[in-house]
Tab-separated table of C-alpha atoms in Angstrom:
chain	number	residue	atom	x	y	z
A	5	UNK	CA	-5.828	-6.310	39.455
A	6	UNK	CA	-6.584	-6.335	43.163
A	7	UNK	CA	-9.384	-4.090	44.396
A	8	UNK	CA	-8.000	-3.881	47.927
A	9	UNK	CA	-4.298	-3.765	48.659
A	10	UNK	CA	-1.674	-2.795	51.199
A	11	UNK	CA	2.047	-2.200	51.432
A	12	UNK	CA	4.197	-2.922	54.481
A	13	UNK	CA	7.676	-1.410	54.486
A	14	UNK	CA	10.816	-1.173	56.644
A	15	UNK	CA	10.841	1.425	59.421
A	16	UNK	CA	13.591	3.414	57.698
A	17	UNK	CA	15.678	3.236	54.524
A	18	UNK	CA	18.998	5.039	54.066
A	19	UNK	CA	20.495	5.582	50.631
A	20	UNK	CA	22.955	7.775	48.783
A	21	UNK	CA	26.572	8.684	49.413
A	22	UNK	CA	28.155	7.034	52.458
A	23	UNK	CA	24.809	5.557	53.512
A	24	UNK	CA	26.712	2.896	55.455
A	25	UNK	CA	27.651	5.456	58.104
A	26	UNK	CA	24.053	5.305	59.387
A	27	UNK	CA	24.770	1.950	61.036
A	28	UNK	CA	26.355	3.758	63.986
A	29	UNK	CA	23.279	5.895	64.613
A	30	UNK	CA	21.018	2.852	64.313
A	31	UNK	CA	23.038	0.937	66.917
A	32	UNK	CA	22.816	3.905	69.260
A	33	UNK	CA	19.083	4.397	68.664
A	34	UNK	CA	18.351	0.726	69.285
A	35	UNK	CA	20.523	0.662	72.404
A	36	UNK	CA	22.163	-2.538	71.177
A	37	UNK	CA	24.597	-4.292	73.506
A	38	UNK	CA	25.784	-6.991	71.087
A	39	UNK	CA	25.455	-7.115	67.308
A	40	UNK	CA	25.336	-10.288	65.216
A	41	UNK	CA	26.714	-9.602	61.740
A	42	UNK	CA	25.572	-11.985	58.983
A	43	UNK	CA	27.622	-12.304	55.782
A	44	UNK	CA	29.451	-14.989	53.812
A	45	UNK	CA	33.081	-15.837	53.197
A	46	UNK	CA	32.956	-14.729	49.573
A	47	UNK	CA	31.979	-11.199	50.541
A	48	UNK	CA	34.618	-11.083	53.247
A	49	UNK	CA	37.168	-12.150	50.657
A	50	UNK	CA	36.112	-9.334	48.327
A	51	UNK	CA	36.480	-6.841	51.165
A	52	UNK	CA	32.850	-5.746	50.924
A	53	UNK	CA	31.895	-6.812	54.420
A	54	UNK	CA	34.673	-4.649	55.873
A	55	UNK	CA	32.737	-1.490	54.940
A	56	UNK	CA	29.962	-2.456	57.354
A	57	UNK	CA	32.239	-4.031	59.947
A	58	UNK	CA	34.416	-0.917	60.195
A	59	UNK	CA	31.395	1.241	61.047
A	60	UNK	CA	30.263	-1.203	63.727
A	61	UNK	CA	33.789	-1.156	65.196
A	62	UNK	CA	33.653	2.632	65.592
A	63	UNK	CA	30.702	2.286	67.970
A	64	UNK	CA	32.646	0.120	70.390
A	65	UNK	CA	29.734	-2.302	70.681
A	66	UNK	CA	30.495	-6.013	71.000
A	67	UNK	CA	29.835	-7.858	67.750
A	68	UNK	CA	29.864	-11.419	66.446
A	69	UNK	CA	30.286	-12.490	62.793
A	70	UNK	CA	28.418	-15.417	61.220
A	71	UNK	CA	29.840	-16.157	57.764
A	72	UNK	CA	29.421	-19.926	57.314
A	73	UNK	CA	26.308	-19.766	55.107
A	74	UNK	CA	26.800	-21.618	51.779
A	75	UNK	CA	25.403	-20.309	48.461
A	76	UNK	CA	21.793	-21.300	47.714
A	77	UNK	CA	21.431	-22.781	51.241
A	78	UNK	CA	19.099	-25.556	52.327
A	79	UNK	CA	16.801	-25.034	55.287
A	80	UNK	CA	19.151	-27.237	57.338
A	81	UNK	CA	22.122	-24.968	56.542
A	82	UNK	CA	20.077	-21.926	57.545
A	83	UNK	CA	18.995	-23.624	60.772
A	84	UNK	CA	22.665	-24.210	61.626
A	85	UNK	CA	23.372	-20.474	61.288
A	86	UNK	CA	20.241	-19.647	63.283
A	87	UNK	CA	21.401	-21.920	66.102
A	88	UNK	CA	24.777	-20.180	66.172
A	89	UNK	CA	23.002	-16.842	66.318
A	90	UNK	CA	20.832	-17.924	69.232
A	91	UNK	CA	23.950	-18.895	71.173
A	92	UNK	CA	25.524	-15.472	70.549
A	93	UNK	CA	22.919	-13.651	72.650
A	94	UNK	CA	22.968	-10.682	70.262
A	95	UNK	CA	20.152	-8.129	70.471
A	96	UNK	CA	20.571	-6.619	66.978
A	97	UNK	CA	21.232	-8.213	63.586
A	98	UNK	CA	23.189	-6.453	60.837
A	99	UNK	CA	23.213	-8.521	57.636
A	100	UNK	CA	25.485	-7.551	54.766
A	101	UNK	CA	25.171	-9.773	51.708
A	102	UNK	CA	23.066	-11.127	48.900
A	103	UNK	CA	19.629	-12.676	49.082
A	104	UNK	CA	20.658	-15.841	50.910
A	105	UNK	CA	22.495	-13.939	53.641
A	106	UNK	CA	19.623	-11.500	54.146
A	107	UNK	CA	17.027	-14.284	54.123
A	108	UNK	CA	18.973	-16.214	56.759
A	109	UNK	CA	19.141	-13.079	58.891
A	110	UNK	CA	15.401	-12.528	58.530
A	111	UNK	CA	14.730	-16.075	59.680
A	112	UNK	CA	17.105	-15.666	62.610
A	113	UNK	CA	15.205	-12.545	63.658
A	114	UNK	CA	12.047	-14.609	64.249
A	115	UNK	CA	13.631	-17.800	65.568
A	116	UNK	CA	14.961	-16.883	69.006
A	117	UNK	CA	12.722	-19.601	70.398
A	118	UNK	CA	12.777	-23.323	71.052
A	119	UNK	CA	9.143	-23.708	70.007
A	120	UNK	CA	9.836	-23.956	66.285
A	121	UNK	CA	12.608	-23.833	63.698
A	122	UNK	CA	13.040	-23.235	59.977
A	123	UNK	CA	11.494	-26.614	59.086
A	124	UNK	CA	8.339	-25.812	61.041
A	125	UNK	CA	8.040	-22.413	59.312
A	126	UNK	CA	8.037	-24.168	55.931
A	127	UNK	CA	4.756	-25.783	56.968
A	128	UNK	CA	3.327	-22.883	58.986
A	129	UNK	CA	5.059	-19.544	58.295
A	130	UNK	CA	2.343	-17.646	60.163
A	131	UNK	CA	3.703	-18.739	63.557
A	132	UNK	CA	6.820	-16.577	63.246
A	133	UNK	CA	7.096	-13.530	65.521
A	134	UNK	CA	9.762	-10.787	65.464
A	135	UNK	CA	12.275	-11.414	68.247
A	136	UNK	CA	15.296	-9.294	67.274
A	137	UNK	CA	15.437	-6.135	65.094
A	138	UNK	CA	17.352	-6.358	61.815
A	139	UNK	CA	19.366	-4.065	59.557
A	140	UNK	CA	19.710	-5.339	55.971
A	141	UNK	CA	22.455	-4.151	53.613
A	142	UNK	CA	22.331	-5.658	50.090
A	143	UNK	CA	25.577	-6.299	48.239
A	144	UNK	CA	23.877	-6.971	44.907
A	145	UNK	CA	21.380	-4.959	42.910
A	146	UNK	CA	18.962	-7.773	42.417
A	147	UNK	CA	17.138	-9.859	44.983
A	148	UNK	CA	15.155	-7.162	46.755
A	149	UNK	CA	15.388	-9.376	49.854
A	150	UNK	CA	16.188	-6.300	51.931
A	151	UNK	CA	12.566	-5.185	51.745
A	152	UNK	CA	10.435	-8.316	51.275
A	153	UNK	CA	8.785	-10.430	53.994
A	154	UNK	CA	10.065	-13.543	52.195
A	155	UNK	CA	12.889	-15.959	52.965
A	156	UNK	CA	13.760	-18.539	50.305
A	157	UNK	CA	15.404	-21.827	51.335
A	158	UNK	CA	16.245	-25.059	49.569
A	159	UNK	CA	14.268	-28.169	50.484
A	160	UNK	CA	16.447	-31.065	49.253
A	161	UNK	CA	13.860	-33.776	49.859
A	162	UNK	CA	11.504	-31.964	47.466
A	163	UNK	CA	14.309	-30.832	45.118
A	164	UNK	CA	12.740	-27.398	45.339
A	165	UNK	CA	13.186	-23.930	46.769
A	166	UNK	CA	10.342	-22.769	48.971
A	167	UNK	CA	9.484	-19.297	50.183
A	168	UNK	CA	8.617	-18.636	53.814
A	169	UNK	CA	6.482	-15.484	53.924
A	170	UNK	CA	5.684	-13.556	57.094
A	171	UNK	CA	5.476	-9.782	57.549
A	172	UNK	CA	7.401	-10.082	60.830
A	173	UNK	CA	10.499	-10.665	58.686
A	174	UNK	CA	10.334	-7.207	57.111
A	175	UNK	CA	13.534	-5.349	58.000
A	176	UNK	CA	13.562	-2.608	60.597
A	177	UNK	CA	16.256	-0.716	58.698
A	178	UNK	CA	17.653	-0.930	55.147
A	179	UNK	CA	20.875	0.622	53.902
A	180	UNK	CA	21.488	1.087	50.179
A	181	UNK	CA	25.121	2.015	49.581
A	182	UNK	CA	26.332	1.697	45.985
A	183	UNK	CA	29.945	1.239	47.136
A	184	UNK	CA	29.000	-2.336	47.995
A	185	UNK	CA	28.215	-3.212	44.380
A	186	UNK	CA	31.037	-1.231	42.728
A	187	UNK	CA	33.375	-4.212	42.352
A	188	UNK	CA	30.767	-6.939	42.097
A	189	UNK	CA	31.855	-9.497	39.451
A	190	UNK	CA	30.007	-8.900	36.168
A	191	UNK	CA	28.560	-12.407	36.190
A	192	UNK	CA	26.893	-11.858	39.574
A	193	UNK	CA	25.828	-8.299	38.778
A	194	UNK	CA	24.191	-9.528	35.577
A	195	UNK	CA	22.286	-12.445	37.108
A	196	UNK	CA	21.042	-10.480	40.099
A	197	UNK	CA	20.128	-7.522	37.899
A	198	UNK	CA	17.965	-9.704	35.665
A	199	UNK	CA	16.405	-11.171	38.806
A	200	UNK	CA	15.336	-7.625	39.732
A	201	UNK	CA	13.972	-7.128	36.218
A	202	UNK	CA	11.917	-10.305	36.603
A	203	UNK	CA	10.545	-9.049	39.921
A	204	UNK	CA	9.400	-5.799	38.360
A	205	UNK	CA	7.839	-7.132	35.167
A	206	UNK	CA	6.229	-10.119	36.890
A	207	UNK	CA	4.703	-7.993	39.630
A	208	UNK	CA	3.396	-5.517	37.057
A	209	UNK	CA	1.706	-8.327	35.110
A	210	UNK	CA	0.568	-10.300	38.172
A	211	UNK	CA	-3.055	-11.042	38.998
A	212	UNK	CA	-2.277	-9.288	42.292
A	213	UNK	CA	-0.990	-6.103	40.631
A	214	UNK	CA	-2.351	-2.929	42.199
A	215	UNK	CA	-1.558	0.802	42.265
A	216	UNK	CA	1.096	0.365	44.981
A	217	UNK	CA	2.959	-2.405	43.171
A	218	UNK	CA	2.547	-0.733	39.779
A	219	UNK	CA	4.222	2.456	41.003
A	220	UNK	CA	7.365	0.645	42.105
A	221	UNK	CA	7.372	-2.034	39.403
A	222	UNK	CA	7.209	0.491	36.568
A	223	UNK	CA	9.916	2.707	38.040
A	224	UNK	CA	12.060	-0.383	38.604
A	225	UNK	CA	11.553	-1.587	35.015
A	226	UNK	CA	12.473	1.809	33.626
A	227	UNK	CA	15.647	2.011	35.695
A	228	UNK	CA	16.762	-1.542	34.918
A	229	UNK	CA	16.078	-1.617	31.189
A	230	UNK	CA	17.990	1.630	30.715
A	231	UNK	CA	20.902	1.103	33.124
A	232	UNK	CA	21.668	-2.595	33.609
A	233	UNK	CA	24.041	-3.058	30.691
A	234	UNK	CA	26.316	-0.126	31.550
A	235	UNK	CA	26.090	-0.897	35.279
A	236	UNK	CA	27.387	-4.418	34.616
A	237	UNK	CA	29.907	-3.546	31.906
A	238	UNK	CA	31.614	-0.530	33.478
A	239	UNK	CA	33.053	-0.832	37.028
A	240	UNK	CA	33.149	2.967	37.269
A	241	UNK	CA	29.516	3.551	36.247
A	242	UNK	CA	28.450	4.513	39.750
A	243	UNK	CA	25.383	6.492	38.685
A	244	UNK	CA	24.023	3.463	36.822
A	245	UNK	CA	24.928	1.124	39.689
A	246	UNK	CA	23.098	3.377	42.130
A	247	UNK	CA	20.029	3.332	39.888
A	248	UNK	CA	20.203	-0.466	39.725
A	249	UNK	CA	20.373	-0.655	43.509
A	250	UNK	CA	17.280	1.542	43.793
A	251	UNK	CA	15.540	-0.520	41.105
A	252	UNK	CA	16.223	-3.744	42.992
A	253	UNK	CA	14.729	-2.161	46.115
A	254	UNK	CA	11.673	-1.091	44.121
A	255	UNK	CA	11.361	-4.642	42.793
A	256	UNK	CA	11.308	-5.918	46.361
A	257	UNK	CA	8.601	-3.407	47.260
A	258	UNK	CA	6.596	-4.562	44.243
A	259	UNK	CA	6.846	-8.161	45.496
A	260	UNK	CA	5.650	-7.084	48.924
A	261	UNK	CA	2.610	-5.334	47.430
A	262	UNK	CA	1.932	-7.832	44.636
A	263	UNK	CA	3.812	-11.038	43.807
A	264	UNK	CA	5.901	-12.766	41.162
A	265	UNK	CA	4.440	-15.242	38.690
A	266	UNK	CA	5.393	-18.211	36.518
A	267	UNK	CA	9.002	-17.159	35.840
A	268	UNK	CA	9.859	-17.512	39.507
A	269	UNK	CA	7.588	-20.518	40.034
A	270	UNK	CA	9.268	-22.560	37.300
A	271	UNK	CA	12.758	-21.400	38.273
A	272	UNK	CA	12.599	-22.747	41.830
A	273	UNK	CA	13.149	-26.407	40.806
A	274	UNK	CA	16.235	-25.342	38.823
A	275	UNK	CA	17.814	-23.942	41.962
A	276	UNK	CA	16.470	-26.634	44.270
A	277	UNK	CA	17.729	-29.636	42.269
A	278	UNK	CA	20.604	-28.349	40.137
A	279	UNK	CA	21.749	-25.426	42.307
A	280	UNK	CA	21.595	-23.038	39.379
A	281	UNK	CA	21.868	-19.465	40.673
A	282	UNK	CA	18.443	-17.959	41.210
A	283	UNK	CA	19.010	-14.998	38.896
A	284	UNK	CA	20.305	-17.257	36.116
A	285	UNK	CA	17.274	-19.549	36.444
A	286	UNK	CA	14.978	-16.557	36.088
A	287	UNK	CA	16.958	-15.200	33.141
A	288	UNK	CA	16.648	-18.534	31.300
A	289	UNK	CA	12.879	-18.597	31.793
A	290	UNK	CA	12.106	-14.890	31.433
A	291	UNK	CA	11.557	-14.589	27.683
A	292	UNK	CA	9.872	-18.020	27.228
A	293	UNK	CA	7.332	-17.282	29.972
A	294	UNK	CA	6.755	-13.763	28.664
A	295	UNK	CA	6.046	-15.161	25.192
A	296	UNK	CA	3.714	-17.772	26.668
A	297	UNK	CA	1.789	-15.129	28.598
A	298	UNK	CA	1.667	-12.820	25.571
A	299	UNK	CA	-0.996	-15.045	24.020
A	300	UNK	CA	-3.372	-13.146	26.320
A	301	UNK	CA	-4.448	-9.707	25.000
A	302	UNK	CA	-4.710	-8.369	28.558
A	303	UNK	CA	-1.107	-9.385	29.220
A	304	UNK	CA	0.041	-7.676	26.016
A	305	UNK	CA	-1.740	-4.522	27.144
A	306	UNK	CA	0.180	-4.556	30.417
A	307	UNK	CA	3.465	-4.978	28.539
A	308	UNK	CA	2.447	-2.061	26.302
A	309	UNK	CA	1.936	0.127	29.367
A	310	UNK	CA	5.397	-0.863	30.572
A	311	UNK	CA	6.786	0.010	27.141
A	312	UNK	CA	5.238	3.480	27.321
A	313	UNK	CA	7.097	4.098	30.562
A	314	UNK	CA	10.411	2.409	29.744
A	315	UNK	CA	11.159	2.973	26.071
A	316	UNK	CA	13.035	6.223	25.439
A	317	UNK	CA	13.909	5.602	21.793
A	318	UNK	CA	13.110	8.310	19.254
A	319	UNK	CA	11.279	5.939	16.905
A	320	UNK	CA	8.285	4.615	18.818
A	321	UNK	CA	6.105	1.547	18.426
A	322	UNK	CA	2.453	2.425	17.944
A	323	UNK	CA	0.306	-0.681	18.469
A	324	UNK	CA	-0.145	-2.773	21.602
A	325	UNK	CA	1.281	-5.838	19.851
A	326	UNK	CA	4.367	-3.963	18.665
A	327	UNK	CA	5.000	-2.558	22.140
A	328	UNK	CA	4.618	-5.958	23.795
A	329	UNK	CA	6.968	-7.551	21.276
A	330	UNK	CA	9.526	-4.779	21.872
A	331	UNK	CA	9.466	-5.379	25.617
A	332	UNK	CA	10.080	-9.114	25.232
A	333	UNK	CA	12.818	-8.532	22.652
A	334	UNK	CA	14.455	-5.963	24.937
A	335	UNK	CA	14.561	-8.454	27.815
A	336	UNK	CA	16.031	-11.117	25.526
A	337	UNK	CA	18.694	-8.733	24.220
A	338	UNK	CA	19.734	-7.768	27.758
A	339	UNK	CA	20.151	-11.413	28.785
A	340	UNK	CA	22.202	-12.037	25.627
A	341	UNK	CA	24.333	-8.918	26.091
A	342	UNK	CA	25.131	-9.909	29.664
A	343	UNK	CA	26.259	-13.394	28.566
A	344	UNK	CA	23.747	-15.198	30.768
A	345	UNK	CA	22.871	-18.731	29.574
A	346	UNK	CA	19.525	-19.095	27.823
A	347	UNK	CA	19.190	-22.871	28.124
A	348	UNK	CA	19.884	-25.665	30.591
A	349	UNK	CA	22.426	-27.339	28.316
A	350	UNK	CA	25.271	-25.523	30.041
A	351	UNK	CA	24.195	-27.092	33.328
A	352	UNK	CA	23.968	-30.654	31.956
A	353	UNK	CA	20.316	-31.067	32.896
A	354	UNK	CA	19.253	-34.373	31.282
A	355	UNK	CA	16.128	-34.537	29.134
A	356	UNK	CA	14.838	-37.451	31.201
A	357	UNK	CA	14.443	-35.058	34.168
A	358	UNK	CA	11.637	-33.244	32.359
A	359	UNK	CA	8.724	-34.819	34.216
A	360	UNK	CA	10.396	-34.217	37.568
A	361	UNK	CA	10.785	-30.550	36.685
A	362	UNK	CA	7.139	-30.301	35.682
A	363	UNK	CA	5.979	-31.955	38.893
A	364	UNK	CA	8.163	-29.706	41.060
A	365	UNK	CA	7.283	-26.540	39.176
A	366	UNK	CA	3.561	-27.159	39.441
A	367	UNK	CA	3.909	-27.395	43.219
A	368	UNK	CA	4.687	-23.675	43.386
A	369	UNK	CA	1.025	-22.695	43.290
A	370	UNK	CA	1.745	-19.780	45.648
A	371	UNK	CA	3.173	-18.001	42.589
A	372	UNK	CA	1.420	-19.757	39.711
A	373	UNK	CA	-1.951	-18.415	40.879
A	374	UNK	CA	-0.565	-14.927	40.216
A	375	UNK	CA	0.072	-15.674	36.524
A	376	UNK	CA	-2.402	-13.897	34.220
A	377	UNK	CA	-2.582	-16.936	31.943
A	378	UNK	CA	-3.503	-20.152	33.741
A	379	UNK	CA	-0.530	-22.459	33.397
A	380	UNK	CA	-1.166	-26.210	33.188
A	381	UNK	CA	1.272	-29.073	33.605
A	382	UNK	CA	1.349	-29.435	29.832
A	383	UNK	CA	2.214	-25.732	29.486
A	384	UNK	CA	5.012	-26.134	32.019
A	385	UNK	CA	6.271	-29.175	30.114
A	386	UNK	CA	6.475	-27.176	26.880
A	387	UNK	CA	8.279	-24.311	28.599
A	388	UNK	CA	10.850	-26.626	30.168
A	389	UNK	CA	11.298	-28.442	26.843
A	390	UNK	CA	12.047	-25.083	25.240
A	391	UNK	CA	15.003	-24.464	27.551
A	392	UNK	CA	16.367	-28.037	27.842
């Protein structure tokens, strides 16, 4: 656990009933003359983007929509959107979408310059400076991108996803409105929800865990473990969906204060090479990595602390080992209940790609150093073999 720590957060966060209405006040407060609205065509098709767009329309401010971002975008695709944004001349960004949309918006907010682009930030993220304020509105209860200083992009030449991290990309405003996730397809709600679970449990068991991250990670774990199944299964379960949205936000805060570990590190090659959805990649690896880490008594003790907070069953486990085993089994049962794949067979990943996966996964040292149990290439090989 870290002995010194800090937590950087958005300027303001709006949640609860009709939280979207705050966009109008934000536009007025910022004195914006032209708003760039980031989203994607899928969200526009579902009608979710209209909730944000309608509020912007009421202000009478000029606005411009950028919706050409593909799923799981490469850094080149993000740069294309950034270039379109620069041409728009907008002085405020409102992004309504999932992690990829929000990450693209965060990058755009620091790239109103000809001195560097997305590719240069991959090599030197520290050069980024805030140029345009941003409002982030998540449409999933999962990524936590609305609150983190991270932007994840695909790097095809490395067959990997890489995170660009710079505190200048922290949002100025965040809006959490559960109406945006009410009609989210179960498959997406499930994958993004398990992504949020991974954020919380990884940050709580990270070498960089600290009192700030623990506070949010534990609350997030409790909310997710006890609400995710109903939130995904029942379109009308608005109380549970609202709790999931808050939990995802808490998971993002935990990342900002701490950091994810080997689950995320080993999942990045799965998205980078095979374009498997990020939440699904994490779900596939979650239980195997948890079991691997549970060989460490200190890790089991952390899981036991999480159990004490999250388990509300009448019959309680009593020993550290029992509590740790319950936590891992609970995560496995959630993934199974939500019909998320637990192996790479469904994605036709060939066994001969094993060594490439190991090599790519071991490159993500930014996250592997956070893992409580040192993970070697041989360990990574065994974990990938388990899910092939």
